[in-house]
PDB file of C-alpha atoms in Angstrom:
ATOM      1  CA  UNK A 407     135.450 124.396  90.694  1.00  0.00           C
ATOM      2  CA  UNK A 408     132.403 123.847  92.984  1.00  0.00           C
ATOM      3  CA  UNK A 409     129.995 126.372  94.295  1.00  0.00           C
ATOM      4  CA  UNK A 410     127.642 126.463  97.264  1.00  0.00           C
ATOM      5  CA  UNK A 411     124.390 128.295  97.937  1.00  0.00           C
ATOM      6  CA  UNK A 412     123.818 128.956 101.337  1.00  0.00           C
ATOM      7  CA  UNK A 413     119.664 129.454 101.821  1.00  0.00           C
ATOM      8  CA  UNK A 414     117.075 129.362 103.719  1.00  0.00           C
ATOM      9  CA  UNK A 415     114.141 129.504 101.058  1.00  0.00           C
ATOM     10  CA  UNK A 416     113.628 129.021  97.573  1.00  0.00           C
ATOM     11  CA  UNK A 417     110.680 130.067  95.912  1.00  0.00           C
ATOM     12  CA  UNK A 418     109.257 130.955  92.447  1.00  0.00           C
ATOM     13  CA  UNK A 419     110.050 134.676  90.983  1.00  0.00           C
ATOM     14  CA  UNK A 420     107.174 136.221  92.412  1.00  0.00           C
ATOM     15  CA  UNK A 421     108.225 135.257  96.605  1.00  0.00           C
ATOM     16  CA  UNK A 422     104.951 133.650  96.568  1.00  0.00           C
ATOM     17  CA  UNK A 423     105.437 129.726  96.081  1.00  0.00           C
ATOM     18  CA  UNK A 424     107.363 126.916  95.708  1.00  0.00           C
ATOM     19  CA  UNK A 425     110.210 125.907  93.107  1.00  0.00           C
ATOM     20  CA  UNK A 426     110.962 123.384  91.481  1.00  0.00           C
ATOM     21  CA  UNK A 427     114.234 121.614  92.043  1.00  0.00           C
ATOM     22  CA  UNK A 428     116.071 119.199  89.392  1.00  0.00           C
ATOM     23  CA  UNK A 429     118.702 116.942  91.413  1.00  0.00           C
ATOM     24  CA  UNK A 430     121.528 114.945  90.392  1.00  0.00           C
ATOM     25  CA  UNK A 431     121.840 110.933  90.753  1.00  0.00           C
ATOM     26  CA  UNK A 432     124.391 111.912  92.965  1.00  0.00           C
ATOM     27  CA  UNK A 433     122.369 114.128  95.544  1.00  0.00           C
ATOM     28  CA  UNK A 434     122.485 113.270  99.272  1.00  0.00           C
ATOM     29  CA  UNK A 435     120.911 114.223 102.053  1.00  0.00           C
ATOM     30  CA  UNK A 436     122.229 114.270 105.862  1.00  0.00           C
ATOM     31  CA  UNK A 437     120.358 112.031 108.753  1.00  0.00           C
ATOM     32  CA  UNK A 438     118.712 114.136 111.423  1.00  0.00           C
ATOM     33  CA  UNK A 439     121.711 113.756 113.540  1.00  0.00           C
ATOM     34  CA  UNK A 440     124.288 115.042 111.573  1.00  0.00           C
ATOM     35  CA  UNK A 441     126.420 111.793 111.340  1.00  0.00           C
ATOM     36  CA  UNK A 442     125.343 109.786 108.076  1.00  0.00           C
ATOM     37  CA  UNK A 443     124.590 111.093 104.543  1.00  0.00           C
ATOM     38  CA  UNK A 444     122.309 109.232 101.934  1.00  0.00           C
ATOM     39  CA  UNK A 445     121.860 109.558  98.670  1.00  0.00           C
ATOM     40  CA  UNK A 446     118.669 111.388  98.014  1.00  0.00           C
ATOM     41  CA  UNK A 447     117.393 109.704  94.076  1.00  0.00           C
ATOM     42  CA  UNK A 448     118.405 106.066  96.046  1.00  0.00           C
ATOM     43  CA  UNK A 449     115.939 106.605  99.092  1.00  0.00           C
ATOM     44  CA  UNK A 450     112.559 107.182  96.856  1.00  0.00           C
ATOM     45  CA  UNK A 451     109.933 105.238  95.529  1.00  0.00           C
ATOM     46  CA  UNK A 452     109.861 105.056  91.990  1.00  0.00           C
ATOM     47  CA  UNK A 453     106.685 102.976  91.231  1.00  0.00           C
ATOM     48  CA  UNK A 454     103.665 103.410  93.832  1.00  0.00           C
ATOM     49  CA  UNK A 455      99.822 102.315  93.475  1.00  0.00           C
ATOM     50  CA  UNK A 456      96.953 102.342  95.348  1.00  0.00           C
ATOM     51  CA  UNK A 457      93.802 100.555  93.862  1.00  0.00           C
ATOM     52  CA  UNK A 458      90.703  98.630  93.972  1.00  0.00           C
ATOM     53  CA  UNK A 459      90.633  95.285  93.112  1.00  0.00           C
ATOM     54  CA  UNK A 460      87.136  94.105  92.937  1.00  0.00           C
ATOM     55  CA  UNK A 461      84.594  94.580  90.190  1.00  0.00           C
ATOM     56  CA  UNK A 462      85.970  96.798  87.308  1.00  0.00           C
ATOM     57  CA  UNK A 463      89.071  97.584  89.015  1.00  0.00           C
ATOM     58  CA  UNK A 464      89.903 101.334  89.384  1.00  0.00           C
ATOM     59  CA  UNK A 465      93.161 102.750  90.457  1.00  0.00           C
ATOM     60  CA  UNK A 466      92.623 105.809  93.781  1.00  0.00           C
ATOM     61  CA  UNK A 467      95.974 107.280  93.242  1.00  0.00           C
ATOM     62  CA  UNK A 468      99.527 106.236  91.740  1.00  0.00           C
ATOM     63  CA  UNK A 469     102.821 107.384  90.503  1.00  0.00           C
ATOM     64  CA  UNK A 470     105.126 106.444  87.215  1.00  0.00           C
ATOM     65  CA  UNK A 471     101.495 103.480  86.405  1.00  0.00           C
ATOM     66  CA  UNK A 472     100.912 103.318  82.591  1.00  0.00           C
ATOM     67  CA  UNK A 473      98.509 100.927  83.142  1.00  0.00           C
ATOM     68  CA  UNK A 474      96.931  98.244  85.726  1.00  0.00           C
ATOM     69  CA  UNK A 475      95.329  95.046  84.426  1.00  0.00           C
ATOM     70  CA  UNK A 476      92.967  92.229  86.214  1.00  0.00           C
ATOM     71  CA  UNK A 477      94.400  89.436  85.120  1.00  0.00           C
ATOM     72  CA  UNK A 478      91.954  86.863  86.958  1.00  0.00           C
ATOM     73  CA  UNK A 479      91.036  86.447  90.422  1.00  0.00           C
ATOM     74  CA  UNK A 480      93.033  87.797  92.440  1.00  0.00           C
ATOM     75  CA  UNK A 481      96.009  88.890  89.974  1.00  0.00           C
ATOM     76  CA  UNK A 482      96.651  91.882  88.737  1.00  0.00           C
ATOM     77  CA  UNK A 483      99.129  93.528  86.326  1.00  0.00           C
ATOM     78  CA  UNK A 484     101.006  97.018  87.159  1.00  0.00           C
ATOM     79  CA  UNK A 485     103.189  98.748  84.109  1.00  0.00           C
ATOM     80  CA  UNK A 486     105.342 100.868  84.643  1.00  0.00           C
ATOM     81  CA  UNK A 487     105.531 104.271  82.473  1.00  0.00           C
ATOM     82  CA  UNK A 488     109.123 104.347  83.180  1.00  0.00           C
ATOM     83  CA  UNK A 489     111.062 101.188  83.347  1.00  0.00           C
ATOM     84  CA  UNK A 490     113.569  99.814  86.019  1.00  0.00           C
ATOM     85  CA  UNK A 491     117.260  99.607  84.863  1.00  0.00           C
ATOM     86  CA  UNK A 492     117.155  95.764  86.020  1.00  0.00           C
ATOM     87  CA  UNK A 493     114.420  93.207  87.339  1.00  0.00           C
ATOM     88  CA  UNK A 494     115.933  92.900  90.731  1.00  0.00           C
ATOM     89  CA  UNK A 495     114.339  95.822  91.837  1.00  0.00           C
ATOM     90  CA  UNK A 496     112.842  95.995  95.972  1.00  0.00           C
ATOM     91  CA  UNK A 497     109.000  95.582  95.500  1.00  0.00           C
ATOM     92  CA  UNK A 498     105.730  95.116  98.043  1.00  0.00           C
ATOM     93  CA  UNK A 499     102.687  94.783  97.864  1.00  0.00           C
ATOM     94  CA  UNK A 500      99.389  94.576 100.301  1.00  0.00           C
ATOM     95  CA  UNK A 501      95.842  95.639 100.939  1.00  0.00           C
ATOM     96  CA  UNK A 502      92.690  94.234 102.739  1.00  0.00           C
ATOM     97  CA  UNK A 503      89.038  93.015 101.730  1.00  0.00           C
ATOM     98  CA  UNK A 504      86.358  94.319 103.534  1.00  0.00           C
ATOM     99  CA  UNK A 505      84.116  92.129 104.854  1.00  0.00           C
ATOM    100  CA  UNK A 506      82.335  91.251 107.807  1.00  0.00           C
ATOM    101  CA  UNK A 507      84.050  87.889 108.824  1.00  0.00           C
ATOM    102  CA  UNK A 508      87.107  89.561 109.645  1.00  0.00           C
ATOM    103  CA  UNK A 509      89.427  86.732 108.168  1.00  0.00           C
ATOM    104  CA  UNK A 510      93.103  87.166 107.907  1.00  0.00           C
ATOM    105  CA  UNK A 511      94.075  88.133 104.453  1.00  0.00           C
ATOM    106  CA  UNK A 512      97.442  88.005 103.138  1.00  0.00           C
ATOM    107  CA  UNK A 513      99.586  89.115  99.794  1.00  0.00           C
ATOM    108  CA  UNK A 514     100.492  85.746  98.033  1.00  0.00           C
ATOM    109  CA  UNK A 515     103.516  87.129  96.373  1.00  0.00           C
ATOM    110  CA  UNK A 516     104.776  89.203  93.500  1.00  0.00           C
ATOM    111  CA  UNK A 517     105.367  87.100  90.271  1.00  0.00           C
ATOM    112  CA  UNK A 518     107.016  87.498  87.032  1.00  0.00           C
ATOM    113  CA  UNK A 519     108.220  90.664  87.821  1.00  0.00           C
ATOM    114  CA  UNK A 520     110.221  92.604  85.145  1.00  0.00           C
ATOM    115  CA  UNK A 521     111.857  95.565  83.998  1.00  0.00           C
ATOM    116  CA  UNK A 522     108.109  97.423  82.730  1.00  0.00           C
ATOM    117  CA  UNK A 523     106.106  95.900  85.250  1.00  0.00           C
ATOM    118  CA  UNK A 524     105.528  94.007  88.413  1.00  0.00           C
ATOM    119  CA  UNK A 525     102.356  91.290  88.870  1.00  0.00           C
ATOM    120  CA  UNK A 526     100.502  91.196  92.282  1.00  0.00           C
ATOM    121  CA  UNK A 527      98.669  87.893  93.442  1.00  0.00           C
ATOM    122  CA  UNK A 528      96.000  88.376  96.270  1.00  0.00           C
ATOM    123  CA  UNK A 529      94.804  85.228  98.008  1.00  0.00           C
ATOM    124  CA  UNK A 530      92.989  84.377 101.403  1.00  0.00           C
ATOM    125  CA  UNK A 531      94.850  82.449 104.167  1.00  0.00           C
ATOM    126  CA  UNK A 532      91.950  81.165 106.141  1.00  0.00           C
ATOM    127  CA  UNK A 533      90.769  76.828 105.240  1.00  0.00           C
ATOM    128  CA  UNK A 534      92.364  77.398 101.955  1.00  0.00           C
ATOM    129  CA  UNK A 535      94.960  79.197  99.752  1.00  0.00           C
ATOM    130  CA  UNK A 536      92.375  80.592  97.228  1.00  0.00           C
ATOM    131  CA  UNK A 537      92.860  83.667  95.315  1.00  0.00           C
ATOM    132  CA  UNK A 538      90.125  86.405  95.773  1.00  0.00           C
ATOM    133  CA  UNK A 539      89.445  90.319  94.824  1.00  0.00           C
ATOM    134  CA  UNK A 540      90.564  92.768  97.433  1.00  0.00           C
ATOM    135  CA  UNK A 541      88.754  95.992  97.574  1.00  0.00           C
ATOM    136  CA  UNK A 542      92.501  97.430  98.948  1.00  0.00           C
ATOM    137  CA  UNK A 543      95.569  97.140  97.055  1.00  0.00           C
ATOM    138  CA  UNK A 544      98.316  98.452  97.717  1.00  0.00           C
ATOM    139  CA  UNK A 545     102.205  98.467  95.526  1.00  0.00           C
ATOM    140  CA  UNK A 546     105.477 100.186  95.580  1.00  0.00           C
ATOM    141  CA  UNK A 547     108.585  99.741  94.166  1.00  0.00           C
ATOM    142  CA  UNK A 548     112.068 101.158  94.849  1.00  0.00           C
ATOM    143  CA  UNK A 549     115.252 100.456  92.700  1.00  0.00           C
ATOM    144  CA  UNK A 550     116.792 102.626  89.769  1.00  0.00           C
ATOM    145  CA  UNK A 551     114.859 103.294  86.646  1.00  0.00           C
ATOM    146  CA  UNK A 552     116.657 102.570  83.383  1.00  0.00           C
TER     147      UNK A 552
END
């Protein structure tokens, strides 16, 4: 037998704050209009970074990162603290350099991509296709963890 709480607010014990909410693999939420439902767990990202690339690399802010690696110019390594359930997984990745040129930069690609991590190439698109630093990176994944 199901049951259904009709709300308007949760919040801790005390009325004052939040709560926190565990949901199911199977929760959905309904589109603004009323016609379409989603499920919720499907719809988020489970692997984001934001980062510096140049010098000694240093990561601003993240979520599920167990570590980031340079791996040579322009490459760097992002593992996951919680793995994917497969390697086909939807992943991005970009960022910027600054600089004074004002050059069009471009993500190469994401390589060698696995279950526990994902690899980010950075390169220039201006005479050549040379790898470089950025000082703005930028990766997300969505996909089921394992």
């Amino acid at each position: 037998m199901t049951s259904q709480l009709n709300v308007d607010t949760i919040v801790d014990k005390a009325g004052s704050g939040g709560s926190n909410v565990k949901m199911a693999n199977t929760s959905t939420y309904v589109s603004d209009g009323g016609a379409v439902s989603q499920n919720t767990v499907q719809g988020l990202a489970k692997m984001w970074l934001s980062f510096n690339g140049t010098g000694t690399i240093a990561v601003d802010d993240s979520l599920n990162i167990a570590s980031l690696t340079d791996a040579g110019t322009g490459n760097y390594t992002n593992t996951f603290t919680n793995g994917m359930s497969a390697a086909t997984f939807a992943a991005f990745a970009g960022g910027d350099v600054n600089n004074s040129n004002n050059d069009i930069r471009r993500n190469n690609r994401l390589y060698n991509t696995t279950t526990a991590l994902v690899k980010v190439s950075c390169g220039f698109n201006g005479n050549s296709d040379s790898k470089e630093d950025w000082t703005e990176v930028f990766t997300a994944a969505f996909g089921d963890l394992a």
